Coordinates of C-alpha atoms and ligand atoms in Angstrom, one line a residue:
X1 CA 1.0 9.1 -41.6
X2 CA 3.2 9.1 -38.5
X3 CA 5.8 6.3 -38.2
X4 CA 5.6 4.0 -35.2
X5 CA 7.6 5.1 -32.1
X6 CA 11.1 3.7 -32.1
X7 CA 11.5 0.7 -29.8
X8 CA 13.0 1.5 -26.3
X9 CA 15.6 -0.6 -24.4
X10 CA 17.2 -0.2 -21.0
X11 CA 20.8 -1.3 -20.6
X12 CA 22.6 -1.7 -17.3
X13 CA 23.4 -4.3 -14.7
X14 CA 20.2 -6.3 -14.6
X15 CA 19.0 -8.0 -11.4
X16 CA 15.8 -9.8 -11.0
X17 CA 14.5 -12.3 -8.5
X18 CA 13.3 -15.8 -9.3
X19 CA 12.3 -17.0 -5.8
X20 CA 12.7 -16.4 -2.0
X21 CA 16.4 -16.8 -1.1
X22 CA 15.3 -17.9 2.4
X23 CA 13.7 -21.0 0.7
X24 CA 15.9 -21.7 -2.4
X25 CA 19.2 -20.4 -1.1
X26 CA 20.9 -17.4 -2.5
X27 CA 22.3 -18.7 -5.8
X28 CA 19.0 -20.0 -7.1
X29 CA 17.0 -17.0 -6.0
X30 CA 18.1 -14.4 -8.6
X31 CA 19.4 -13.7 -12.0
X32 CA 22.1 -11.1 -12.5
X33 CA 23.5 -10.0 -15.8
X34 CA 26.5 -7.7 -15.7
X35 CA 25.8 -6.1 -19.0
X36 CA 22.1 -6.7 -19.5
X37 CA 19.3 -5.3 -21.7
X38 CA 15.6 -5.1 -21.4
X39 CA 13.7 -4.6 -24.6
X40 CA 10.4 -2.8 -24.0
X41 CA 7.2 -3.1 -26.1
X42 CA 3.7 -1.9 -25.5
X43 CA 4.3 -1.2 -21.8
X44 CA 5.8 -4.7 -21.2
X45 CA 9.2 -6.3 -21.2
X46 CA 9.5 -8.1 -24.5
X47 CA 12.9 -9.6 -23.8
X48 CA 15.5 -9.6 -21.1
X49 CA 19.1 -10.9 -21.5
X50 CA 22.7 -10.2 -22.4
X51 CA 23.2 -6.8 -24.1
X52 CA 25.8 -8.3 -26.4
X53 CA 23.3 -10.7 -28.0
X54 CA 20.1 -8.6 -27.8
X55 CA 21.5 -5.3 -29.1
X56 CA 22.0 -6.9 -32.5
X57 CA 18.3 -7.7 -32.7
X58 CA 17.3 -4.0 -32.3
X59 CA 16.4 -1.9 -35.4
X60 CA 18.7 1.0 -36.1
X61 CA 16.2 3.6 -34.8
X62 CA 15.9 1.9 -31.4
X63 CA 16.5 4.1 -28.3
X64 CA 18.8 2.5 -25.8
X65 CA 18.8 4.1 -22.4
X66 CA 22.2 3.2 -21.0
X67 CA 22.9 3.3 -17.3
X68 CA 26.5 2.2 -16.9
X69 CA 27.3 0.9 -13.4
X70 CA 23.7 1.2 -12.2
X71 CA 21.5 -1.7 -11.2
X72 CA 18.3 -2.2 -13.2
X73 CA 15.5 -3.9 -11.2
X74 CA 11.8 -4.3 -11.1
X75 CA 10.0 -1.3 -9.5
X76 CA 9.4 -1.5 -5.8
X77 CA 6.1 -2.5 -4.4
X78 CA 4.6 -1.1 -1.2
X79 CA 1.9 -3.3 0.3
X80 CA 0.4 -0.9 2.8
X81 CA 0.3 2.9 2.7
X82 CA -2.1 5.8 3.3
X83 CA -2.2 8.5 0.6
X84 CA -4.3 10.9 2.8
X85 CA -1.4 11.0 5.4
X86 CA 1.2 12.9 3.4
X87 CA 0.7 15.8 5.9
X88 CA 0.4 13.5 8.9
X89 CA 3.9 11.9 8.5
X90 CA 6.3 13.2 11.2
X91 CA 3.7 14.0 13.8
X92 CA 5.1 14.0 17.3
X93 CA 4.7 12.0 20.4
X94 CA 1.7 9.6 20.2
X95 CA 0.9 5.9 20.1
X96 CA -1.7 4.4 17.8
X97 CA -5.1 5.5 19.2
X98 CA -4.0 9.0 20.2
X99 CA -2.1 9.4 17.0
X100 CA -5.2 8.6 15.0
X101 CA -7.4 11.0 17.0
X102 CA -4.9 13.9 17.3
X103 CA -3.4 13.9 13.8
X104 CA -4.9 11.4 11.3
X105 CA -8.6 12.0 11.7
X106 CA -8.1 15.7 11.5
X107 CA -6.3 15.5 8.1
X108 CA -8.5 12.8 6.7
X109 CA -11.6 15.0 7.1
X110 CA -10.2 17.3 4.4
X111 CA -10.6 14.6 1.7
X112 CA -14.3 15.3 1.3
X113 CA -13.1 18.1 -1.0
X114 CA -12.3 16.7 -4.4
X115 CA -9.7 19.5 -5.2
X116 CA -7.8 18.7 -2.0
X117 CA -7.9 14.9 -2.7
X118 CA -6.7 15.5 -6.3
X119 CA -3.8 17.6 -5.2
X120 CA -2.6 15.1 -2.6
X121 CA -3.1 12.2 -5.0
X122 CA -0.9 13.9 -7.5
X123 CA 1.8 14.7 -4.9
X124 CA 1.6 11.2 -3.4
X125 CA 2.0 9.3 -6.7
X126 CA 4.8 11.6 -7.8
X127 CA 6.6 10.9 -4.5
X128 CA 6.2 7.1 -5.0
X129 CA 7.8 7.4 -8.5
X130 CA 10.7 9.5 -7.1
X131 CA 11.2 6.7 -4.6
X132 CA 11.1 3.9 -7.1
X133 CA 7.8 2.5 -5.9
X134 CA 5.6 1.6 -8.9
X135 CA 2.8 -0.3 -7.2
X136 CA 1.1 0.1 -3.8
X137 CA -1.8 -1.1 -1.8
X138 CA -3.3 2.2 -0.7
X139 CA -5.9 3.4 1.9
X140 CA -8.0 6.3 0.8
X141 CA -10.4 8.0 3.3
X142 CA -14.1 7.3 4.1
X143 CA -15.1 9.7 1.3
X144 CA -15.8 8.3 -2.2
X145 CA -14.3 11.5 -3.5
X146 CA -10.9 10.5 -2.2
X147 CA -11.1 7.2 -4.1
X148 CA -12.2 8.8 -7.3
X149 CA -9.4 11.4 -7.1
X150 CA -6.8 8.7 -6.4
X151 CA -7.8 6.3 -9.2
X152 CA -8.2 9.2 -11.7
X153 CA -4.6 10.3 -11.0
X154 CA -3.3 6.7 -11.0
X155 CA -5.1 6.0 -14.4
X156 CA -3.6 9.2 -15.8
X157 CA -0.1 7.9 -14.8
X158 CA -0.9 4.4 -16.0
X159 CA 0.3 3.0 -12.6
X160 CA -0.7 -0.4 -11.3
X161 CA -2.4 0.5 -8.0
X162 CA -4.7 -1.1 -5.5
X163 CA -6.9 1.2 -3.4
X164 CA -10.2 1.5 -1.6
X165 CA -12.5 3.6 0.4
X166 CA -12.0 3.3 4.1
X167 CA -15.1 1.9 6.0
X168 CA -15.7 3.4 9.4
X169 CA -19.0 3.6 11.1
X170 CA -18.0 4.2 14.7
X171 CA -15.4 5.6 17.1
X172 CA -14.3 8.4 14.8
X173 CA -15.4 12.0 14.2
X174 CA -18.8 12.5 12.5
X175 CA -17.1 13.8 9.4
X176 CA -15.3 10.4 8.9
X177 CA -18.2 8.1 9.5
X178 CA -20.3 6.2 7.0
X179 CA -22.9 3.5 7.8
X180 CA -22.8 -0.2 7.2
X181 CA -25.4 0.0 4.3
X182 CA -24.0 3.3 2.9
X183 CA -20.4 2.1 3.0
X184 CA -21.5 -1.1 1.2
X185 CA -23.3 0.8 -1.5
X186 CA -20.5 3.3 -2.0
X187 CA -17.8 0.5 -2.1
X188 CA -19.9 -1.4 -4.7
X189 CA -20.2 1.7 -6.9
X190 CA -16.5 2.4 -6.6
X191 CA -15.7 -1.3 -7.5
X192 CA -17.9 -1.0 -10.6
X193 CA -16.2 2.2 -11.6
X194 CA -12.6 1.4 -11.0
X195 CA -11.8 -2.3 -10.4
X196 CA -10.1 -3.6 -13.5
X197 CA -10.0 -0.2 -15.2
X198 CA -6.6 -0.2 -16.9
X199 CA -4.1 -1.2 -14.2
X200 CA -6.4 -0.3 -11.2
X201 CA -7.6 -2.8 -8.7
X202 CA -10.0 -2.3 -5.7
X203 CA -9.5 -3.3 -2.0
X204 CA -12.4 -3.4 0.4
X205 CA -10.9 -1.4 3.3
X206 CA -12.4 -1.5 6.8
X207 CA -9.9 0.6 8.7
X208 CA -9.7 -1.8 11.7
X209 CA -12.1 -3.6 14.0
X210 CA -12.4 -0.6 16.4
X211 CA -14.0 1.7 13.8
X212 CA -16.4 -0.8 12.3
X213 CA -19.6 -2.2 13.8
X214 CA -20.5 -5.9 13.5
X215 CA -22.9 -4.8 10.7
X216 CA -20.2 -3.1 8.8
X217 CA -17.8 -6.0 9.0
X218 CA -20.6 -8.2 7.8
X219 CA -21.1 -5.8 4.9
X220 CA -17.3 -6.0 4.1
X221 CA -17.6 -9.8 4.0
X222 CA -20.6 -9.5 1.6
X223 CA -18.6 -7.2 -0.6
X224 CA -15.9 -9.8 -0.9
X225 CA -18.4 -12.5 -1.7
X226 CA -20.1 -10.3 -4.3
X227 CA -16.7 -9.4 -5.9
X228 CA -14.4 -12.4 -5.4
X229 CA -11.4 -10.9 -7.2
X230 CA -11.1 -7.7 -5.2
X231 CA -8.7 -7.4 -2.3
X232 CA -9.3 -6.8 1.4
X233 CA -6.9 -4.6 3.4
X234 CA -7.1 -3.7 7.1
X235 CA -5.0 -3.4 10.3
X236 CA -4.5 -6.2 12.8
X237 CA -2.8 -6.5 16.2
X238 CA -0.6 -3.4 16.0
X239 CA -0.7 -2.0 19.6
X240 CA -1.6 -3.5 23.0
X241 CA -4.2 -0.8 23.9
X242 CA -5.9 -1.4 20.5
X243 CA -6.0 -5.2 21.1
X244 CA -7.5 -4.7 24.6
X245 CA -10.2 -2.3 23.1
X246 CA -11.0 -4.9 20.4
X247 CA -11.5 -7.5 23.1
X248 CA -14.0 -5.3 24.9
X249 CA -15.9 -4.5 21.7
X250 CA -16.1 -8.1 20.5
X251 CA -16.4 -10.2 23.7
X252 CA -17.5 -13.3 21.8
X253 CA -14.4 -13.4 19.5
X254 CA -11.6 -15.7 20.5
X255 CA -9.0 -13.2 19.3
X256 CA -8.4 -10.1 17.2
X257 CA -7.9 -12.2 14.1
X258 CA -11.1 -14.1 15.0
X259 CA -13.1 -10.9 14.7
X260 CA -12.2 -10.7 11.0
X261 CA -12.4 -14.4 10.5
X262 CA -16.0 -14.5 11.7
X263 CA -17.0 -12.1 8.9
X264 CA -15.2 -14.0 6.2
X265 CA -12.4 -11.5 5.8
X266 CA -9.5 -13.9 5.8
X267 CA -8.1 -15.3 2.5
X268 CA -5.4 -15.1 -0.1
X269 CA -6.3 -11.6 -1.2
X270 CA -6.5 -10.2 2.3
X271 CA -3.7 -7.9 3.5
X272 CA -3.3 -7.4 7.3
X273 CA -1.1 -4.5 8.3
X274 CA 1.2 -5.1 11.3
X275 CA 0.4 -8.5 12.9
X276 CA 2.8 -7.8 15.7
X277 CA 1.3 -9.3 18.8
X278 CA -0.4 -12.4 17.4
X279 CA -1.2 -15.5 19.4
X280 CA -0.4 -18.9 18.0
X281 CA -4.0 -19.7 17.1
X282 CA -4.2 -16.4 15.2
X283 CA -1.0 -17.2 13.2
X284 CA -2.4 -20.6 12.4
X285 CA -5.7 -19.2 11.0
X286 CA -3.8 -16.6 8.9
X287 CA -1.6 -19.4 7.6
X288 CA -4.4 -21.8 6.8
X289 CA -6.3 -19.1 4.9
X290 CA -3.2 -17.9 3.1
X291 CA -3.8 -14.4 4.4
X292 CA -0.9 -11.9 4.1
X293 CA 0.8 -10.3 7.1
X294 CA 2.3 -7.0 6.3
X295 CA 5.4 -5.9 8.1
X296 CA 5.7 -2.0 8.4
X297 CA 9.0 -1.4 10.3
X298 CA 9.3 2.4 10.2
X299 CA 5.8 2.7 11.4
X300 CA 6.1 0.1 14.1
X301 CA 9.2 1.8 15.5
X302 CA 7.9 5.4 15.1
X303 CA 4.5 4.8 16.7
X304 CA 6.2 2.5 19.3
X305 CA 4.0 -0.5 18.4
X306 CA 6.4 -3.4 18.7
X307 CA 8.9 -5.6 16.9
X308 CA 7.5 -7.8 14.1
X309 CA 8.8 -11.4 14.3
X310 CA 10.2 -12.3 10.9
X311 CA 11.4 -15.7 12.0
X312 CA 8.0 -16.7 13.5
X313 CA 6.4 -15.7 10.2
X314 CA 8.5 -18.5 8.6
X315 CA 7.5 -21.1 11.1
X316 CA 7.3 -24.3 9.2
X317 CA 4.1 -25.5 10.9
X318 CA 2.2 -22.4 9.9
X319 CA 4.2 -20.1 7.6
X320 CA 2.7 -16.7 6.8
X321 CA 2.6 -15.0 3.5
X322 CA 4.5 -11.9 4.0
X323 CA 4.5 -8.3 2.8
X324 CA 6.8 -5.4 3.6
X325 CA 5.5 -1.9 3.6
X326 CA 6.0 1.7 4.6
X327 CA 2.6 2.5 6.3
X328 CA 3.3 6.1 5.6
X329 CA 2.2 8.4 7.5
X330 CA 2.5 6.2 10.6
X331 CA 5.7 5.2 8.8
X332 CA 8.4 7.8 8.4
X333 CA 9.5 7.4 4.8
X334 CA 8.1 6.8 1.3
X335 CA 11.3 4.9 0.5
X336 CA 11.3 1.1 0.4
X337 CA 15.1 1.3 0.8
X338 CA 14.6 3.1 4.1
X339 CA 11.9 0.5 5.0
X340 CA 14.3 -2.4 4.3
X341 CA 16.9 -0.7 6.5
X342 CA 14.5 -0.5 9.4
X343 CA 13.3 -4.0 8.9
X344 CA 16.9 -5.1 9.2
X345 CA 17.2 -3.2 12.5
X346 CA 14.0 -4.7 13.9
X347 CA 15.6 -8.1 13.1
X348 CA 18.7 -7.0 15.0
X349 CA 16.7 -6.1 18.1
X350 CA 15.2 -9.6 17.9
X351 CA 18.4 -11.4 17.2
X352 CA 17.2 -12.2 13.6
X353 CA 18.9 -11.7 10.3
X354 CA 17.5 -10.0 7.2
X355 CA 20.1 -10.5 4.4
X356 CA 20.2 -7.9 1.7
X357 CA 19.2 -10.4 -1.0
X358 CA 16.1 -11.3 0.9
X359 CA 15.2 -7.7 1.5
X360 CA 15.4 -6.9 -2.2
X361 CA 13.4 -10.0 -3.0
X362 CA 10.7 -8.7 -0.5
X363 CA 10.6 -5.3 -2.1
X364 CA 10.0 -6.8 -5.6
X365 CA 8.9 -10.4 -6.3
X366 CA 8.0 -11.1 -2.6
X367 CA 5.6 -8.2 -2.4
X368 CA 4.2 -9.0 -5.9
X369 CA 3.5 -12.5 -4.6
X370 CA 1.8 -11.1 -1.6
X371 CA -0.5 -9.3 -4.0
X372 CA -0.9 -12.3 -6.3
X373 CA 0.6 -10.2 -9.1
X374 CA 3.9 -12.0 -9.6
X375 CA 3.1 -12.6 -13.3
X376 CA 2.4 -8.9 -13.9
X377 CA 5.0 -7.1 -11.8
X378 CA 7.9 -7.6 -9.4
X379 CA 10.3 -9.2 -11.9
X380 CA 12.0 -8.4 -15.2
X381 CA 10.9 -11.6 -16.9
X382 CA 9.8 -11.5 -20.5
X383 CA 6.1 -10.6 -20.6
X384 CA 6.1 -8.7 -17.3
X385 CA 4.8 -5.2 -17.2
X386 CA 7.7 -2.7 -17.7
X387 CA 7.7 -1.1 -14.2
X388 CA 11.5 -0.7 -13.9
X389 CA 13.8 1.2 -11.7
X390 CA 17.5 2.1 -11.9
X391 CA 19.5 2.1 -8.7
X392 CA 22.7 4.0 -8.0
X393 CA 24.7 2.7 -5.0
X394 CA 27.0 5.8 -5.3
X395 CA 24.2 8.3 -5.2
X396 CA 25.6 10.3 -2.2
X397 CA 29.1 11.1 -1.1
X398 CA 28.8 8.8 1.8
X399 CA 27.6 5.9 -0.4
X400 CA 30.2 6.5 -3.0
X401 CA 32.9 6.6 -0.3
X402 CA 31.6 3.3 1.2
X403 CA 31.4 1.7 -2.2
X404 CA 35.1 2.1 -2.7
X405 CA 35.6 -0.9 -0.5
X406 CA 32.8 -3.1 -2.0
X407 CA 34.7 -4.2 -5.1
X408 CA 32.1 -5.9 -7.2
X409 CA 30.3 -7.9 -4.4
X410 CA 26.6 -7.7 -5.3
X411 CA 25.3 -8.6 -1.8
X412 CA 27.5 -5.9 -0.2
X413 CA 26.3 -3.4 -2.8
X414 CA 22.7 -4.2 -2.1
X415 CA 23.3 -3.8 1.6
X416 CA 24.9 -0.4 1.1
X417 CA 21.8 0.6 -1.0
X418 CA 19.3 -0.5 1.7
X419 CA 21.3 0.9 4.6
X420 CA 22.4 4.3 3.2
X421 CA 20.0 4.7 0.2
X422 CA 16.8 6.7 -0.2
X423 CA 15.1 8.6 -3.0
X424 CA 18.5 9.9 -4.1
X425 CA 19.6 6.3 -5.0
X426 CA 16.7 6.1 -7.6
X427 CA 18.3 7.3 -10.8
X428 CA 15.4 6.4 -13.0
X429 CA 11.8 5.1 -12.8
X430 CA 9.8 3.6 -15.7
X431 CA 6.0 3.0 -15.4
X432 CA 4.7 0.6 -18.0
X433 CA 7.7 1.3 -20.2
X434 CA 7.5 5.1 -20.0
X435 CA 10.2 7.0 -18.1
X436 CA 8.7 9.1 -15.3
X437 CA 11.9 10.0 -13.5
X438 CA 15.6 10.3 -14.6
X439 CA 17.5 11.4 -17.7
X440 CA 15.2 9.8 -20.3
X441 CA 12.2 11.5 -18.7
X442 CA 14.1 14.8 -18.6
X443 CA 15.1 14.5 -22.2
X444 CA 11.5 13.8 -23.3
X445 CA 10.8 17.3 -22.0
Ligands
ZN1 ZN1 -1.8 1.7 8.2

């Protein structure tokens, strides 16, 4: 008989968010424990608190992974990313529609081959773990094979992931087109196969209004009605030329948002990437329906789409639920730290502030709330799933040098992390209690 595995605990400077600092004020928005301990059990956090008190409750054979000086936080969440674009990232010189045609549609056609899809899914999820991202809302390609490959790899790693087959039945190369009926059937089959399997969740994924006929958007709405607990993800109002083209294709719609609204695609489980150039009536509808607007700063800057309006998203008359995301490969980094840095700069160009505390809230609890998963992930509360990361604000020489002047101020440390940090600042990553990066992972061989 084998004895049960010894309990594992993580010790360090524990930081977890309780609410949005923009609403509650800084002090009430987080809990910070200078010498904290998380006790893990069955992939979850059994207890979180002061190390001094909790260490005494551990059995003598417990393994304590100690990260002195490092910050222990919930894993980052990325609410919009494309796994088939790992070899599209850093493609030169095009705005949205040309960028799709010249680069993206070429790469995405390769995902009809299961071997290619499996290799990229493995690389992609490994890269997320290296960057401290433990959950993401992920676009696959139009091919069912790409979805199977992605979820199979995510299941193997026991990661909490949301993903779906892209629906496209017009305005794309023949190798990337499905049909309204075929896309419905394939999505339904994939939902039955993957949604709710372990930590996997499905998102109905029409790419955007330009690549779906009216019949396909109707089918997407039917999929949501038939499967009320799946997500919807798509793109909305990213680029002026795109918006103009949508107007021509859907002359009866009052706005871009109205195109989706007509087919029942708005709602609390609906994620709309970009939302840069919205009219007031569109923001009102998104707010009323509790839809989520997803801000993708590195992508918006790189593709030249525009500057998201963070303040407007908090308009008291019609506040928007908000996500923050990389949108890799339109985005230029897998790192949510880099993403927070660029979000800050977009704010600067608009004369708006993004304090570090709010940025880290958005990367964790804020994005968990955007996905309706705040009781599973995004915090270090007892009972949460143990997706945990360890951050080192002295990871590079430039960071260590800057930190000499920070002297114990948490907000300053977080700002250094988001401004100068990247994957090198992620010292360890745990997925459902299992180390997947860092010294404990290396020691486990
Ligand atoms: Zn995107």
